[in-house]
Amino acid sequence: MENFTCQETIETIIHRTMKMDLTWDWSCGVAYYGICRVYEVTGEQKILTELKERVDELINLGFEGDWTVNKCAMGHCLITLYEVFEDERYLELLLSKVDYLEKRALRFGDGVLQHTVSNHDDFPEQAWADTLFMAGMFLLRMGILLKRQDLVEDALNQYYWHIQYLQNQTTGLFYHGYDHLQKSNLSACYWGRANAWCAYTMSQLKRLLPEAYLYPKFMDVQASLDEQLAGLKTYQSEKGLWRTILDDVTSYEEVSATAGIAAAMVANDNPLHRKYIYRAIPGLLTNVAPDGRVENVSAGTAVMKIIPDYQAISRQWIQGWGQGLMLTFLAECLDNPHITSLLVENETQEEDNEYITSR
């Protein structure tokens, strides 16, 4: 997006996102999380107005069946809406998601949530990185909201075991999935967006959890994040992006993974990572179309059987998770004064270039 300002870019992305017919699933959950994160940082009430109308419409239409891990992602925007508007309908839905995760969601091993995308046992005893955004961070936020220590501990347990199952401590990177029955990481792919799910949600714990340092498992999470980001920085491309297969230089650069990874770096706020964030900013913004579509975002991706199959996933279409992760990245930038100055500097440079060109 040429001649952007951060605020204009955010408004354009939100406007395009709200034109999508998203319903009760993870695409909607990630998209609306991004919008809510912008609201949390800016405090601009108008950002929530259209979102509230859409969510209320979905509530009035009703919800059939049971929740899944993926569908719990919608809980993030419901938390924000409940905190702002105090509408008991939002709380009822939130409690129903908690009830599902506590009583009906499939688990294995030490209470680890099996990743579910339907009400069938599609992936027996598999842990996916995606679960940390869809359900892990949701459980944490609900534990804090309801002042339920058991939910907080459950959330931290999800992080702890996903780290044990998915992270390669030699590289710091995360595999996409783990099969507990086979005791394997399946295709053993360092998938870009999987690393974004892990990095971003881990970066939020110290912001969300009061006195996080008093929880032993939080120490594991923070150490894991530090190792992951140290590893990820070495895989950034010359354009400032990360690839859909992180360690394959022939793999295409993927924007949702980049937005999530860069957002984690901003939130974690290690000064040694600022140059990598700065490199990512123009690379990300050139992938925002004038109408607010976030481009070059890979479609929904299961844990593939062989690594080359990740390359075949389409990136032609607008995706809710691409919209949401880009908004999340921009919101985290606005929430960090060091990075906000970089955005302002970039905007000023664009204005200077336009002035010079017009002379």
Short mmCIF file of C-alpha atoms in Angstrom, two decimals:
data_model
loop_
_atom_site.label_atom_id
_atom_site.label_comp_id
_atom_site.label_asym_id
_atom_site.label_seq_id
_atom_site.Cartn_x
_atom_site.Cartn_y
_atom_site.Cartn_z
CA MET A 1 0.00 0.00 0.00
CA GLU A 2 1.70 3.18 -1.20
CA ASN A 3 1.61 6.50 0.66
CA PHE A 4 -0.01 4.88 3.68
CA THR A 5 -0.52 6.12 7.17
CA CYS A 6 -0.85 3.48 9.84
CA GLN A 7 -4.33 4.65 10.85
CA GLU A 8 -5.57 4.75 7.25
CA THR A 9 -4.19 1.27 6.61
CA ILE A 10 -5.91 -0.11 9.71
CA GLU A 11 -9.23 1.50 8.76
CA THR A 12 -9.02 0.14 5.21
CA ILE A 13 -8.23 -3.40 6.39
CA ILE A 14 -11.06 -3.33 8.95
CA HIS A 15 -13.52 -2.05 6.35
CA ARG A 16 -12.59 -4.85 3.92
CA THR A 17 -12.68 -7.45 6.69
CA MET A 18 -16.21 -6.50 7.66
CA LYS A 19 -17.32 -7.07 4.06
CA MET A 20 -16.47 -10.76 4.49
CA ASP A 21 -19.32 -13.11 5.42
CA LEU A 22 -17.52 -14.72 8.35
CA THR A 23 -19.36 -16.96 10.82
CA TRP A 24 -18.63 -18.96 14.00
CA ASP A 25 -15.22 -20.40 13.17
CA TRP A 26 -11.51 -19.73 13.45
CA SER A 27 -11.29 -17.47 10.39
CA CYS A 28 -13.82 -15.15 11.99
CA GLY A 29 -12.16 -15.55 15.37
CA VAL A 30 -8.73 -14.44 14.17
CA ALA A 31 -10.12 -11.61 12.02
CA TYR A 32 -12.21 -10.21 14.85
CA TYR A 33 -9.38 -10.64 17.36
CA GLY A 34 -7.31 -8.30 15.19
CA ILE A 35 -10.08 -5.71 15.18
CA CYS A 36 -10.48 -5.99 18.96
CA ARG A 37 -6.73 -5.70 19.51
CA VAL A 38 -6.77 -2.44 17.54
CA TYR A 39 -9.60 -1.23 19.78
CA GLU A 40 -7.71 -2.21 22.93
CA VAL A 41 -4.71 -0.17 21.82
CA THR A 42 -6.47 2.88 20.37
CA GLY A 43 -9.62 3.04 22.51
CA GLU A 44 -11.61 4.19 19.47
CA GLN A 45 -15.20 3.13 20.14
CA LYS A 46 -16.26 3.31 16.49
CA ILE A 47 -14.00 0.35 15.75
CA LEU A 48 -16.30 -1.89 17.79
CA THR A 49 -19.62 -0.55 16.50
CA GLU A 50 -19.87 -2.54 13.27
CA LEU A 51 -18.23 -5.56 14.89
CA LYS A 52 -20.83 -5.58 17.65
CA GLU A 53 -23.63 -5.38 15.09
CA ARG A 54 -22.23 -8.35 13.18
CA VAL A 55 -21.69 -10.49 16.28
CA ASP A 56 -25.19 -9.63 17.54
CA GLU A 57 -26.57 -10.70 14.16
CA LEU A 58 -24.78 -14.04 14.46
CA ILE A 59 -26.13 -14.50 17.98
CA ASN A 60 -29.69 -13.75 16.82
CA LEU A 61 -29.33 -16.29 14.01
CA GLY A 62 -28.38 -18.91 16.58
CA PHE A 63 -25.64 -21.50 16.82
CA GLU A 64 -26.18 -25.19 16.12
CA GLY A 65 -24.10 -28.15 17.22
CA ASP A 66 -21.19 -28.03 19.62
CA TRP A 67 -18.01 -26.04 19.75
CA THR A 68 -14.64 -27.24 18.47
CA VAL A 69 -11.14 -26.06 19.32
CA ASN A 70 -11.16 -23.96 16.15
CA LYS A 71 -14.54 -22.42 16.93
CA CYS A 72 -13.35 -21.36 20.37
CA ALA A 73 -11.30 -18.69 18.58
CA MET A 74 -14.45 -16.55 18.41
CA GLY A 75 -14.21 -16.29 22.18
CA HIS A 76 -11.53 -13.62 21.89
CA CYS A 77 -13.82 -10.98 20.42
CA LEU A 78 -16.63 -12.00 22.78
CA ILE A 79 -14.35 -11.29 25.75
CA THR A 80 -13.62 -7.79 24.47
CA LEU A 81 -17.28 -7.11 23.68
CA TYR A 82 -18.33 -8.33 27.12
CA GLU A 83 -15.73 -6.18 28.86
CA VAL A 84 -16.89 -3.10 26.94
CA PHE A 85 -20.68 -3.55 26.74
CA GLU A 86 -21.34 -5.93 29.68
CA ASP A 87 -23.98 -7.79 27.66
CA GLU A 88 -24.76 -11.08 29.41
CA ARG A 89 -25.33 -12.82 26.07
CA TYR A 90 -21.61 -12.59 25.38
CA LEU A 91 -20.79 -14.06 28.77
CA GLU A 92 -23.23 -16.94 28.23
CA LEU A 93 -21.49 -17.87 25.00
CA LEU A 94 -18.09 -17.57 26.64
CA LEU A 95 -19.13 -19.85 29.48
CA SER A 96 -20.48 -22.37 26.99
CA LYS A 97 -17.06 -22.46 25.27
CA VAL A 98 -15.32 -22.95 28.61
CA ASP A 99 -17.77 -25.74 29.45
CA TYR A 100 -16.95 -27.43 26.14
CA LEU A 101 -13.19 -27.21 26.68
CA GLU A 102 -13.48 -28.51 30.24
CA LYS A 103 -15.99 -31.32 29.74
CA ARG A 104 -16.29 -32.41 26.10
CA ALA A 105 -13.17 -31.42 24.19
CA LEU A 106 -10.96 -34.39 23.33
CA ARG A 107 -7.73 -34.57 25.33
CA PHE A 108 -4.77 -36.93 25.64
CA GLY A 109 -1.68 -37.41 27.79
CA ASP A 110 -1.47 -34.82 30.57
CA GLY A 111 -4.73 -33.10 29.69
CA VAL A 112 -3.51 -31.82 26.32
CA LEU A 113 -6.22 -30.56 24.00
CA GLN A 114 -6.49 -32.52 20.77
CA HIS A 115 -6.91 -30.17 17.86
CA THR A 116 -10.44 -30.39 16.50
CA VAL A 117 -12.00 -28.75 13.45
CA SER A 118 -15.32 -30.62 13.57
CA ASN A 119 -17.36 -32.68 16.03
CA HIS A 120 -15.63 -35.84 14.81
CA ASP A 121 -12.38 -37.40 15.97
CA ASP A 122 -10.54 -36.23 12.84
CA PHE A 123 -7.01 -36.16 14.22
CA PRO A 124 -6.72 -38.69 17.09
CA GLU A 125 -4.32 -37.54 19.81
CA GLN A 126 -2.74 -34.86 17.66
CA ALA A 127 -1.45 -31.57 19.04
CA TRP A 128 -1.32 -28.66 16.59
CA ALA A 129 0.35 -25.30 17.07
CA ASP A 130 -2.95 -23.67 16.03
CA THR A 131 -4.56 -24.75 19.33
CA LEU A 132 -2.53 -22.20 21.29
CA PHE A 133 -4.36 -19.32 19.63
CA MET A 134 -7.79 -20.92 19.27
CA ALA A 135 -8.06 -22.38 22.79
CA GLY A 136 -4.91 -21.93 24.87
CA MET A 137 -4.88 -18.14 24.96
CA PHE A 138 -8.69 -18.15 25.21
CA LEU A 139 -8.56 -20.31 28.37
CA LEU A 140 -5.97 -17.96 29.83
CA ARG A 141 -8.09 -14.88 29.15
CA MET A 142 -11.20 -16.54 30.60
CA GLY A 143 -9.32 -17.62 33.70
CA ILE A 144 -8.27 -14.02 34.24
CA LEU A 145 -11.74 -12.66 33.47
CA LEU A 146 -13.54 -15.10 35.78
CA LYS A 147 -10.75 -15.12 38.40
CA ARG A 148 -10.55 -18.90 38.02
CA GLN A 149 -7.09 -20.15 38.85
CA ASP A 150 -7.87 -23.61 37.47
CA LEU A 151 -8.44 -22.20 34.00
CA VAL A 152 -5.19 -20.24 34.15
CA GLU A 153 -3.35 -23.40 35.16
CA ASP A 154 -5.05 -25.37 32.38
CA ALA A 155 -3.97 -22.74 29.84
CA LEU A 156 -0.38 -22.80 31.06
CA ASN A 157 -0.48 -26.59 30.89
CA GLN A 158 -1.47 -26.34 27.21
CA TYR A 159 1.50 -24.10 26.51
CA TYR A 160 3.88 -26.31 28.46
CA TRP A 161 2.99 -29.52 26.63
CA HIS A 162 2.72 -27.95 23.19
CA ILE A 163 6.26 -26.67 23.73
CA GLN A 164 7.43 -30.15 24.74
CA TYR A 165 5.77 -31.78 21.73
CA LEU A 166 6.37 -29.21 19.02
CA GLN A 167 9.54 -27.21 19.65
CA ASN A 168 12.94 -28.31 18.40
CA GLN A 169 15.32 -26.92 21.00
CA THR A 170 18.26 -27.14 18.57
CA THR A 171 16.69 -24.71 16.08
CA GLY A 172 14.18 -23.02 18.41
CA LEU A 173 11.52 -23.51 15.73
CA PHE A 174 8.16 -25.24 16.13
CA TYR A 175 6.85 -28.12 14.09
CA HIS A 176 3.26 -27.83 12.89
CA GLY A 177 1.95 -30.92 14.67
CA TYR A 178 2.60 -33.91 16.89
CA ASP A 179 0.97 -37.36 16.80
CA HIS A 180 0.92 -38.84 20.30
CA LEU A 181 -0.01 -42.30 19.02
CA GLN A 182 2.91 -42.44 16.61
CA LYS A 183 5.20 -40.36 18.86
CA SER A 184 6.20 -38.31 15.82
CA ASN A 185 5.97 -34.80 14.40
CA LEU A 186 4.33 -36.20 11.26
CA SER A 187 5.80 -34.33 8.26
CA ALA A 188 8.15 -32.50 10.68
CA CYS A 189 7.55 -29.23 8.85
CA TYR A 190 8.60 -25.89 10.27
CA TRP A 191 5.44 -24.30 8.92
CA GLY A 192 5.48 -20.51 9.04
CA ARG A 193 1.99 -19.86 10.38
CA ALA A 194 2.38 -22.57 13.04
CA ASN A 195 5.36 -20.64 14.35
CA ALA A 196 3.29 -17.45 14.26
CA TRP A 197 0.53 -19.04 16.38
CA CYS A 198 3.08 -20.14 18.97
CA ALA A 199 5.21 -17.01 19.00
CA TYR A 200 2.36 -14.52 19.13
CA THR A 201 0.32 -16.23 21.83
CA MET A 202 3.42 -16.84 23.97
CA SER A 203 4.34 -13.15 23.63
CA GLN A 204 0.97 -12.19 25.15
CA LEU A 205 1.30 -14.07 28.44
CA LYS A 206 3.37 -11.48 30.25
CA ARG A 207 0.93 -8.76 29.09
CA LEU A 208 -2.22 -10.63 30.06
CA LEU A 209 -1.30 -12.59 33.20
CA PRO A 210 -0.93 -10.57 36.42
CA GLU A 211 2.31 -11.45 38.22
CA ALA A 212 3.17 -13.93 35.48
CA TYR A 213 6.60 -14.45 37.01
CA LEU A 214 4.98 -16.30 39.94
CA TYR A 215 3.90 -19.18 37.67
CA PRO A 216 6.67 -21.76 37.11
CA LYS A 217 5.27 -22.81 33.73
CA PHE A 218 5.34 -19.20 32.54
CA MET A 219 9.12 -19.37 32.85
CA ASP A 220 9.11 -22.25 30.37
CA VAL A 221 6.91 -20.26 28.01
CA GLN A 222 9.13 -17.18 28.10
CA ALA A 223 12.32 -19.21 27.64
CA SER A 224 10.70 -21.07 24.75
CA LEU A 225 9.66 -17.80 23.11
CA ASP A 226 13.12 -16.28 23.48
CA GLU A 227 14.70 -19.34 21.84
CA GLN A 228 12.10 -19.38 19.08
CA LEU A 229 12.53 -15.71 18.16
CA ALA A 230 16.31 -16.05 18.23
CA GLY A 231 15.95 -18.87 15.72
CA LEU A 232 13.29 -17.21 13.59
CA LYS A 233 15.27 -14.03 12.96
CA THR A 234 17.81 -16.01 10.93
CA TYR A 235 15.12 -17.14 8.48
CA GLN A 236 13.81 -13.70 7.52
CA SER A 237 14.04 -13.13 3.76
CA GLU A 238 15.65 -10.16 2.04
CA LYS A 239 12.18 -8.65 1.65
CA GLY A 240 11.65 -8.80 5.42
CA LEU A 241 9.20 -11.71 5.25
CA TRP A 242 9.11 -15.28 6.50
CA ARG A 243 8.38 -18.24 4.25
CA THR A 244 5.57 -20.78 4.46
CA ILE A 245 8.29 -23.41 5.03
CA LEU A 246 10.71 -21.47 7.16
CA ASP A 247 13.92 -23.32 6.35
CA ASP A 248 13.31 -23.78 2.61
CA VAL A 249 14.61 -20.86 0.53
CA THR A 250 12.55 -22.07 -2.45
CA SER A 251 9.35 -21.75 -0.42
CA TYR A 252 7.14 -18.72 -1.03
CA GLU A 253 7.02 -15.79 1.39
CA GLU A 254 3.79 -15.89 3.38
CA VAL A 255 2.19 -12.79 4.85
CA SER A 256 0.07 -14.13 7.73
CA ALA A 257 3.06 -15.98 9.17
CA THR A 258 5.17 -12.84 8.83
CA ALA A 259 2.55 -10.67 10.52
CA GLY A 260 2.21 -13.07 13.45
CA ILE A 261 5.96 -13.53 13.91
CA ALA A 262 6.67 -9.81 13.63
CA ALA A 263 3.82 -9.05 16.06
CA ALA A 264 5.41 -11.43 18.56
CA MET A 265 8.74 -9.64 18.21
CA VAL A 266 7.06 -6.29 18.80
CA ALA A 267 5.19 -7.56 21.87
CA ASN A 268 8.23 -9.33 23.33
CA ASP A 269 10.16 -6.06 22.92
CA ASN A 270 13.73 -7.32 22.73
CA PRO A 271 15.73 -4.34 21.38
CA LEU A 272 17.91 -6.74 19.37
CA HIS A 273 14.85 -7.64 17.30
CA ARG A 274 13.86 -4.11 16.27
CA LYS A 275 15.89 -4.21 13.06
CA TYR A 276 14.02 -7.36 12.02
CA ILE A 277 10.69 -5.69 12.77
CA TYR A 278 11.77 -2.63 10.78
CA ARG A 279 12.64 -4.86 7.82
CA ALA A 280 9.23 -6.53 8.04
CA ILE A 281 7.18 -3.32 7.96
CA PRO A 282 7.57 -2.41 4.25
CA GLY A 283 7.38 -6.06 3.24
CA LEU A 284 4.07 -6.46 5.01
CA LEU A 285 2.55 -3.18 3.88
CA THR A 286 3.30 -3.85 0.22
CA ASN A 287 1.00 -6.86 0.62
CA VAL A 288 -1.99 -4.75 1.60
CA ALA A 289 -4.07 -4.00 -1.50
CA PRO A 290 -5.69 -0.55 -1.91
CA ASP A 291 -9.07 -2.04 -0.96
CA GLY A 292 -7.71 -3.49 2.31
CA ARG A 293 -7.20 -7.09 1.21
CA VAL A 294 -4.15 -8.68 2.82
CA GLU A 295 -2.50 -10.61 0.01
CA ASN A 296 -0.28 -13.70 -0.24
CA VAL A 297 -1.91 -15.46 2.69
CA SER A 298 -2.03 -19.25 2.51
CA ALA A 299 -5.38 -20.99 2.79
CA GLY A 300 -6.39 -23.23 5.69
CA THR A 301 -3.72 -25.86 6.17
CA ALA A 302 -3.92 -29.22 7.93
CA VAL A 303 -0.79 -30.97 9.15
CA MET A 304 0.29 -32.23 5.74
CA LYS A 305 1.67 -35.73 5.19
CA ILE A 306 4.74 -34.51 3.29
CA ILE A 307 6.48 -31.14 3.43
CA PRO A 308 6.13 -30.29 -0.32
CA ASP A 309 2.34 -30.29 0.10
CA TYR A 310 2.64 -27.05 2.11
CA GLN A 311 3.94 -25.39 -1.05
CA ALA A 312 0.79 -26.35 -2.95
CA ILE A 313 -1.61 -24.49 -0.62
CA SER A 314 -3.35 -21.65 -2.45
CA ARG A 315 -2.60 -18.04 -1.51
CA GLN A 316 -4.90 -16.41 -4.04
CA TRP A 317 -7.85 -15.48 -1.82
CA ILE A 318 -8.59 -13.12 1.04
CA GLN A 319 -8.52 -14.98 4.38
CA GLY A 320 -9.86 -13.90 7.76
CA TRP A 321 -6.66 -14.96 9.50
CA GLY A 322 -4.58 -12.86 7.13
CA GLN A 323 -6.72 -9.79 7.84
CA GLY A 324 -6.66 -10.45 11.57
CA LEU A 325 -2.93 -11.11 11.92
CA MET A 326 -2.07 -7.99 9.90
CA LEU A 327 -4.32 -5.90 12.16
CA THR A 328 -2.74 -7.56 15.17
CA PHE A 329 0.73 -6.64 13.94
CA LEU A 330 -0.25 -3.00 13.38
CA ALA A 331 -1.96 -2.86 16.78
CA GLU A 332 1.14 -4.23 18.52
CA CYS A 333 3.23 -1.62 16.69
CA LEU A 334 0.96 1.16 17.97
CA ASP A 335 1.25 -0.29 21.47
CA ASN A 336 5.06 -0.13 21.43
CA PRO A 337 6.55 3.40 21.44
CA HIS A 338 9.84 2.21 19.94
CA ILE A 339 8.09 0.68 16.94
CA THR A 340 5.54 3.47 16.60
CA SER A 341 8.46 5.80 15.90
CA LEU A 342 9.53 3.50 13.05
CA LEU A 343 6.04 3.68 11.54
CA VAL A 344 6.05 7.46 11.78
CA GLU A 345 9.50 7.56 10.21
CA ASN A 346 8.28 5.37 7.35
CA GLU A 347 5.23 7.57 6.81
CA THR A 348 7.42 10.68 6.78
CA GLN A 349 9.76 9.08 4.25
CA GLU A 350 6.79 8.26 2.01
CA GLU A 351 5.64 11.89 2.19
CA ASP A 352 9.15 13.14 1.41
CA ASN A 353 9.43 10.80 -1.57
CA GLU A 354 6.05 11.96 -2.88
CA TYR A 355 7.11 15.61 -2.52
CA ILE A 356 10.43 15.01 -4.31
CA THR A 357 8.68 13.14 -7.12
CA SER A 358 6.19 15.98 -7.61
CA ARG A 359 8.92 18.62 -7.94
#
